[in-house]
Short mmCIF file of C-alpha atoms in Angstrom, two decimals:
data_model
loop_
_atom_site.label_atom_id
_atom_site.label_comp_id
_atom_site.label_asym_id
_atom_site.label_seq_id
_atom_site.Cartn_x
_atom_site.Cartn_y
_atom_site.Cartn_z
CA UNK T 1 -23.11 -6.83 -1.29
CA UNK T 2 -23.76 -8.90 -4.43
CA UNK T 3 -20.99 -11.21 -5.43
CA UNK T 4 -20.34 -10.40 -9.05
CA UNK T 5 -18.28 -12.68 -11.24
CA UNK T 6 -14.72 -12.33 -10.18
CA UNK T 7 -12.25 -10.12 -12.03
CA UNK T 8 -8.74 -11.51 -11.42
CA UNK T 9 -6.14 -8.88 -11.42
CA UNK T 10 -3.00 -9.34 -13.44
CA UNK T 11 0.09 -7.43 -12.77
CA UNK T 12 3.25 -7.74 -14.87
CA UNK T 13 6.09 -5.24 -14.91
CA UNK T 14 9.59 -4.31 -16.04
CA UNK T 15 11.98 -2.52 -13.85
CA UNK T 16 12.65 1.00 -14.54
CA UNK T 17 16.36 1.86 -14.02
CA UNK T 18 16.84 4.58 -11.36
CA UNK T 19 19.49 6.22 -9.32
CA UNK T 20 21.01 4.93 -6.20
CA UNK T 21 19.16 5.38 -2.80
CA UNK T 22 19.68 8.62 -0.98
CA UNK T 23 19.84 9.62 2.68
CA UNK T 24 16.31 9.92 4.38
CA UNK T 25 14.85 13.39 4.96
CA UNK T 26 14.99 12.91 8.60
CA UNK T 27 12.60 13.43 11.32
CA UNK T 28 11.26 11.04 13.92
CA UNK T 29 8.10 10.33 15.69
CA UNK T 30 8.03 10.65 19.49
CA UNK T 31 4.39 10.89 20.27
CA UNK T 32 2.15 8.57 22.18
CA UNK T 33 -0.56 6.93 20.25
CA UNK T 34 -3.92 7.85 21.55
CA UNK T 35 -6.00 5.04 23.34
CA UNK T 36 -8.66 4.91 20.59
CA UNK T 37 -7.94 4.87 16.90
CA UNK T 38 -7.27 8.39 15.65
CA UNK T 39 -6.86 9.87 12.25
CA UNK T 40 -3.56 11.25 11.04
CA UNK T 41 -3.50 12.99 7.86
CA UNK T 42 -0.63 11.89 5.57
CA UNK T 43 0.47 13.22 2.30
CA UNK T 44 1.22 10.88 -0.65
CA UNK T 45 1.56 7.50 0.57
CA UNK T 46 3.85 6.49 -2.49
CA UNK T 47 6.49 8.45 -1.26
CA UNK T 48 6.70 6.73 2.19
CA UNK T 49 10.25 5.70 1.77
CA UNK T 50 11.10 9.46 1.46
CA UNK T 51 11.06 9.71 5.08
CA UNK T 52 11.54 6.18 6.09
CA UNK T 53 14.50 5.78 8.41
CA UNK T 54 17.55 3.59 8.54
CA UNK T 55 17.52 0.60 10.90
CA UNK T 56 19.09 2.68 13.56
CA UNK T 57 15.95 5.03 13.38
CA UNK T 58 12.90 2.84 13.44
CA UNK T 59 10.28 5.39 14.34
CA UNK T 60 10.81 7.72 11.42
CA UNK T 61 7.31 8.39 9.57
CA UNK T 62 6.85 6.59 6.35
CA UNK T 63 5.11 9.52 4.55
CA UNK T 64 5.73 13.26 4.35
CA UNK T 65 3.16 15.57 6.05
CA UNK T 66 1.72 13.60 9.10
CA UNK T 67 -0.44 15.53 11.58
CA UNK T 68 0.89 14.08 14.76
CA UNK T 69 -0.23 14.01 18.37
CA UNK T 70 1.87 14.80 21.40
CA UNK T 71 2.64 12.41 24.11
CA UNK T 72 0.86 14.32 26.77
CA UNK T 73 -2.19 16.65 26.89
CA UNK T 74 -4.39 17.19 23.92
CA UNK T 75 -3.47 16.41 20.47
CA UNK T 76 -1.21 19.03 18.91
CA UNK T 77 -0.38 19.32 15.21
CA UNK T 78 3.23 19.71 13.91
CA UNK T 79 3.40 22.12 11.12
CA UNK T 80 3.68 20.50 7.77
CA UNK T 81 6.02 21.94 5.50
CA UNK T 82 4.58 23.35 2.22
CA UNK T 83 7.29 22.09 -0.01
CA UNK T 84 8.96 19.20 1.43
CA UNK T 85 12.28 18.08 0.18
CA UNK T 86 12.02 14.91 -1.73
CA UNK T 87 14.75 12.10 -1.83
CA UNK T 88 16.50 10.93 -4.84
CA UNK T 89 14.35 7.68 -4.67
CA UNK T 90 11.11 9.65 -5.38
CA UNK T 91 12.59 12.30 -7.98
CA UNK T 92 14.27 9.57 -10.00
CA UNK T 93 10.86 8.15 -10.97
CA UNK T 94 9.46 8.66 -14.46
CA UNK T 95 8.27 12.24 -15.23
CA UNK T 96 4.74 13.17 -15.76
CA UNK T 97 4.88 13.82 -19.42
CA UNK T 98 6.47 10.29 -19.92
CA UNK T 99 3.75 8.61 -17.90
CA UNK T 100 1.15 10.46 -19.76
CA UNK T 101 2.54 9.23 -23.13
CA UNK T 102 2.82 5.81 -21.98
CA UNK T 103 -0.66 5.61 -20.75
CA UNK T 104 -2.05 6.74 -24.14
CA UNK T 105 0.44 5.23 -26.59
CA UNK T 106 2.47 2.06 -25.40
CA UNK T 107 4.07 -1.01 -26.89
CA UNK T 108 4.90 -2.70 -23.78
CA UNK T 109 1.83 -3.49 -21.40
CA UNK T 110 4.23 -4.18 -18.61
CA UNK T 111 5.71 -0.80 -18.61
CA UNK T 112 5.42 0.97 -15.15
CA UNK T 113 3.84 4.27 -15.05
CA UNK T 114 4.43 6.89 -12.46
CA UNK T 115 1.37 8.11 -10.51
CA UNK T 116 0.61 11.78 -10.73
CA UNK T 117 -1.16 13.79 -7.80
CA UNK T 118 -4.66 14.98 -7.95
CA UNK T 119 -5.26 18.83 -8.61
CA UNK T 120 -6.61 19.36 -5.26
CA UNK T 121 -7.01 17.94 -1.87
CA UNK T 122 -9.82 15.28 -1.09
CA UNK T 123 -13.25 16.99 -1.39
CA UNK T 124 -11.81 20.27 -1.73
CA UNK T 125 -14.06 21.11 -4.57
CA UNK T 126 -11.25 22.09 -6.87
CA UNK T 127 -11.33 20.93 -10.40
CA UNK T 128 -9.59 17.55 -10.55
CA UNK T 129 -9.42 17.10 -6.68
CA UNK T 130 -9.44 13.66 -5.08
CA UNK T 131 -13.13 12.53 -5.18
CA UNK T 132 -13.29 10.99 -1.65
CA UNK T 133 -11.12 10.73 1.38
CA UNK T 134 -9.14 7.68 2.10
CA UNK T 135 -8.48 6.26 5.59
CA UNK T 136 -6.29 3.31 6.18
CA UNK T 137 -5.97 1.45 9.38
CA UNK T 138 -2.43 0.51 10.53
CA UNK T 139 -3.50 -3.15 10.78
CA UNK T 140 -4.29 -3.22 7.11
CA UNK T 141 -0.85 -1.89 6.44
CA UNK T 142 0.64 -4.42 8.79
CA UNK T 143 -1.04 -7.34 7.10
CA UNK T 144 0.06 -6.33 3.60
CA UNK T 145 3.60 -5.65 4.74
CA UNK T 146 3.79 -9.07 6.53
CA UNK T 147 2.45 -11.05 3.50
CA UNK T 148 4.82 -9.11 1.10
CA UNK T 149 7.88 -9.86 3.10
CA UNK T 150 7.33 -13.52 2.92
CA UNK T 151 7.85 -13.88 -0.81
CA UNK T 152 10.27 -13.06 -3.51
CA UNK T 153 7.42 -13.58 -6.08
CA UNK T 154 4.51 -11.02 -6.20
CA UNK T 155 1.74 -11.59 -3.66
CA UNK T 156 -1.92 -10.51 -3.99
CA UNK T 157 -4.96 -9.95 -1.87
CA UNK T 158 -8.20 -7.87 -1.49
CA UNK T 159 -8.98 -5.04 1.08
CA UNK T 160 -12.10 -5.12 3.36
CA UNK T 161 -13.54 -1.88 4.66
CA UNK T 162 -16.34 0.52 4.69
CA UNK T 163 -17.71 3.21 2.35
CA UNK T 164 -19.47 6.34 3.52
CA UNK T 165 -21.52 7.40 0.45
CA UNK T 166 -22.80 10.56 2.16
CA UNK T 167 -19.60 11.79 3.54
CA UNK T 168 -17.45 10.11 0.80
CA UNK T 169 -15.12 8.56 3.03
CA UNK T 170 -13.40 5.26 2.05
CA UNK T 171 -11.92 3.25 4.90
CA UNK T 172 -9.47 0.34 4.66
CA UNK T 173 -9.91 -1.62 7.72
CA UNK T 174 -8.31 -4.96 6.95
CA UNK T 175 -6.30 -6.80 4.34
CA UNK T 176 -7.24 -10.37 3.14
CA UNK T 177 -4.52 -12.33 1.45
CA UNK T 178 -5.44 -14.36 -1.48
CA UNK T 179 -3.87 -17.14 -3.36
CA UNK T 180 -2.02 -16.66 -6.55
CA UNK T 181 -1.87 -18.87 -9.58
CA UNK T 182 1.45 -20.49 -10.14
CA UNK T 183 3.57 -18.95 -12.73
CA UNK T 184 7.17 -19.07 -14.08
CA UNK T 185 7.21 -15.19 -14.15
CA UNK T 186 5.97 -15.04 -10.58
CA UNK T 187 8.74 -12.39 -9.60
CA UNK T 188 7.25 -9.89 -11.98
CA UNK T 189 3.67 -11.24 -12.64
CA UNK T 190 0.67 -12.27 -10.37
CA UNK T 191 -2.70 -13.41 -10.97
CA UNK T 192 -5.37 -13.97 -8.44
CA UNK T 193 -6.75 -17.50 -8.12
CA UNK T 194 -10.43 -17.00 -9.02
CA UNK T 195 -11.67 -19.45 -6.47
CA UNK T 196 -9.50 -17.88 -3.71
CA UNK T 197 -11.02 -14.63 -4.76
CA UNK T 198 -14.52 -15.85 -4.29
CA UNK T 199 -13.63 -17.36 -0.80
CA UNK T 200 -11.98 -14.27 0.39
CA UNK T 201 -14.83 -11.85 -0.80
CA UNK T 202 -17.21 -13.99 1.18
CA UNK T 203 -15.10 -13.69 4.22
CA UNK T 204 -15.01 -9.98 3.91
CA UNK T 205 -18.83 -9.71 3.92
CA UNK T 206 -18.94 -12.12 6.86
CA UNK T 207 -16.67 -9.73 8.76
CA UNK T 208 -19.21 -7.04 8.16
CA UNK T 209 -17.03 -5.18 5.56
CA UNK T 210 -17.12 -4.71 1.84
CA UNK T 211 -14.61 -4.95 -0.88
CA UNK T 212 -12.98 -1.66 -1.14
CA UNK T 213 -9.67 -2.44 -2.83
CA UNK T 214 -6.92 -4.81 -3.77
CA UNK T 215 -3.13 -4.99 -3.20
CA UNK T 216 -0.06 -6.79 -4.58
CA UNK T 217 3.63 -6.35 -4.20
CA UNK T 218 6.67 -5.42 -6.19
CA UNK T 219 9.09 -7.61 -4.16
CA UNK T 220 12.32 -5.90 -5.49
CA UNK T 221 11.31 -3.12 -7.52
CA UNK T 222 9.55 0.31 -7.32
CA UNK T 223 5.84 0.18 -6.45
CA UNK T 224 4.70 2.04 -9.63
CA UNK T 225 1.56 0.49 -11.32
CA UNK T 226 2.08 -1.27 -14.86
CA UNK T 227 -0.23 -0.72 -17.72
CA UNK T 228 -1.89 -4.01 -16.84
CA UNK T 229 -2.51 -2.81 -13.20
CA UNK T 230 -4.02 0.45 -14.68
CA UNK T 231 -6.33 -1.75 -16.69
CA UNK T 232 -7.23 -4.04 -13.84
CA UNK T 233 -7.85 -1.08 -11.47
CA UNK T 234 -10.14 0.44 -13.92
CA UNK T 235 -12.13 -2.70 -14.39
CA UNK T 236 -12.47 -2.93 -10.59
CA UNK T 237 -13.48 0.67 -10.18
CA UNK T 238 -16.43 0.05 -12.66
CA UNK T 239 -17.13 -3.37 -10.88
CA UNK T 240 -17.66 -1.82 -7.63
CA UNK T 241 -19.24 1.49 -8.64
CA UNK T 242 -21.52 3.03 -6.10
CA UNK T 243 -24.69 3.97 -8.09
CA UNK T 244 -26.01 6.03 -5.25
CA UNK T 245 -23.21 8.41 -5.22
CA UNK T 246 -21.91 7.88 -8.80
CA UNK T 247 -18.45 7.33 -7.26
CA UNK T 248 -16.24 4.33 -7.67
CA UNK T 249 -14.91 3.55 -4.10
CA UNK T 250 -12.22 1.04 -4.89
CA UNK T 251 -8.39 1.73 -4.59
CA UNK T 252 -5.20 -0.20 -5.42
CA UNK T 253 -2.23 -0.58 -3.25
CA UNK T 254 1.25 -1.71 -4.20
CA UNK T 255 3.79 -2.81 -1.48
CA UNK T 256 7.37 -2.57 -1.95
CA UNK T 257 9.35 -4.67 0.59
CA UNK T 258 12.73 -5.37 -0.77
CA UNK T 259 13.38 -2.59 -3.21
CA UNK T 260 17.25 -2.03 -2.87
CA UNK T 261 16.81 1.61 -3.54
CA UNK T 262 14.88 2.14 -0.09
CA UNK T 263 16.55 4.56 2.15
CA UNK T 264 15.77 2.27 5.08
CA UNK T 265 14.05 -1.08 6.15
CA UNK T 266 10.58 0.44 6.24
CA UNK T 267 8.68 -0.76 3.28
CA UNK T 268 6.97 1.51 0.96
CA UNK T 269 3.30 1.72 -0.16
CA UNK T 270 1.79 3.18 -3.26
CA UNK T 271 -1.91 3.90 -3.04
CA UNK T 272 -3.35 4.76 -6.52
CA UNK T 273 -6.67 5.27 -8.45
CA UNK T 274 -7.41 5.65 -11.99
CA UNK T 275 -8.54 9.24 -12.97
CA UNK T 276 -12.06 9.70 -14.19
CA UNK T 277 -11.95 13.39 -15.45
CA UNK T 278 -11.71 14.30 -19.07
CA UNK T 279 -8.03 15.31 -18.34
CA UNK T 280 -6.96 12.29 -16.21
CA UNK T 281 -9.09 9.57 -17.62
CA UNK T 282 -7.04 6.39 -17.88
CA UNK T 283 -3.97 7.85 -15.90
CA UNK T 284 -3.03 6.61 -12.36
CA UNK T 285 -3.39 9.12 -9.61
CA UNK T 286 -1.62 9.07 -6.38
CA UNK T 287 -4.01 9.07 -3.35
CA UNK T 288 -3.61 11.27 -0.29
CA UNK T 289 -4.16 8.90 2.66
CA UNK T 290 -5.08 9.35 6.30
CA UNK T 291 -3.98 6.83 8.85
CA UNK T 292 -6.07 5.25 11.53
CA UNK T 293 -3.88 4.08 14.49
CA UNK T 294 -5.14 0.67 15.80
CA UNK T 295 -4.48 -0.31 19.32
CA UNK T 296 -3.95 -4.02 18.81
CA UNK T 297 -4.10 -6.76 16.32
CA UNK T 298 -6.92 -9.13 17.16
CA UNK T 299 -6.08 -12.74 17.74
CA UNK T 300 -8.04 -14.11 14.77
CA UNK T 301 -6.14 -11.90 12.53
CA UNK T 302 -2.74 -12.72 14.25
CA UNK T 303 -3.60 -16.33 13.35
CA UNK T 304 -4.07 -15.57 9.68
CA UNK T 305 -0.43 -14.13 9.49
CA UNK T 306 0.99 -17.14 11.26
CA UNK T 307 -0.79 -19.46 8.78
CA UNK T 308 0.64 -17.37 6.03
CA UNK T 309 4.17 -17.89 7.62
CA UNK T 310 3.63 -21.64 7.79
CA UNK T 311 2.40 -21.87 4.10
CA UNK T 312 4.99 -19.77 2.62
CA UNK T 313 7.73 -22.28 3.19
CA UNK T 314 5.90 -24.68 0.88
CA UNK T 315 5.84 -22.15 -2.05
CA UNK T 316 8.57 -22.09 -4.47
CA UNK T 317 9.65 -18.34 -4.36
CA UNK T 318 9.52 -17.88 -0.58
CA UNK T 319 12.01 -15.40 0.96
CA UNK T 320 14.86 -16.86 2.87
CA UNK T 321 14.68 -14.63 6.00
CA UNK T 322 18.27 -15.31 7.15
CA UNK T 323 19.72 -13.84 3.87
CA UNK T 324 20.73 -10.25 3.29
CA UNK T 325 17.71 -8.32 1.91
CA UNK T 326 19.97 -6.06 -0.61
CA UNK T 327 23.38 -6.53 -2.00
CA UNK T 328 24.67 -3.40 -0.33
CA UNK T 329 23.66 -4.31 3.16
CA UNK T 330 24.41 -7.15 5.54
CA UNK T 331 21.04 -6.62 7.16
CA UNK T 332 19.12 -9.87 7.13
CA UNK T 333 15.56 -10.09 5.73
CA UNK T 334 14.14 -11.03 9.04
CA UNK T 335 15.62 -8.03 10.75
CA UNK T 336 14.40 -5.83 7.99
CA UNK T 337 11.02 -7.20 8.42
CA UNK T 338 10.81 -6.95 11.97
CA UNK T 339 11.74 -3.23 11.77
CA UNK T 340 9.18 -2.44 9.05
CA UNK T 341 6.34 -4.47 10.95
CA UNK T 342 7.13 -2.67 14.07
CA UNK T 343 6.41 0.59 12.32
CA UNK T 344 2.98 -0.56 11.57
CA UNK T 345 2.30 -1.47 15.25
CA UNK T 346 1.54 1.96 16.90
CA UNK T 347 0.82 0.24 20.24
CA UNK T 348 4.51 -0.70 20.75
CA UNK T 349 5.27 3.00 20.45
CA UNK T 350 2.60 3.87 23.12
CA UNK T 351 3.83 1.40 25.55
CA UNK T 352 7.47 2.53 25.03
CA UNK T 353 6.25 5.93 25.91
CA UNK T 354 4.31 4.96 28.93
CA UNK T 355 7.61 3.23 30.35
CA UNK T 356 9.68 6.21 29.87
CA UNK T 357 7.08 8.20 31.75
CA UNK T 358 7.00 6.00 34.77
#
């Protein structure tokens, strides 16, 4: 892939006041994870916190509508409710008409905008449907979640993966952390270091992947994209346009590790894309995500995370892991981090089930 001049994302937001956190929708995962990576269809990834559990219930799903496999025999699907109950956390976000107005006429470029769903399932052929399938590996989620937990300022990075232009399937395999430029507004603003971006893009190519997205965090507020985020996502989509298929296989992800309104310790992810249709052009769209379950985290990728942990202590806005992660709880950030990361490690669940069956 040709290395085009870097486009450094800038994301600067203001918090949108919302209601207090509500209880989770419930439900747990008790299935074993298959030995090979398998795909599990998830619904809207931005509503992951709707079903995230409390610290006593670590295995609850982080998105509504998973297709799950059983712990014995062939994979079996659990019926997906057509109209899942949404928590107050999700329902208190800005309404669609407000988002549309802000996207077209706005005075504050840092205003956050709620993502709206596509009008049809991926590749369904319906007008306004999601233009490609999006598959995200658990290791990529783990790496983003780990990075986000280390800082009270925003973090940023690129996503490496694969693009199947014929089948129109975008796969996010791995997250690659980037360095951010220093800023006095680091809690609500992040800008990727251009030199770091070039180095990381080269690393992605060396890994046999291509750049398929970017991520950043909203440390203590909701993972809704700002106007600036939307503009940067639009620029990236054009930069990585696939001329062969006429698609723009590039996605954005926002991680919310310490939002005090979260129902439980599992972080929330918002996967978004900027609409290209005549109706949706310029508006952030919420992506339907499929999850690929990994069976381990390679040692070289473990080393990257350990290096992040070591370097975080030298940065001004690093998170003190032995402090409470929100005012309403005595739960330490370190415990919250362990619970959230464990949820991104499906092999731990598989081993637990194996032991219970012996």
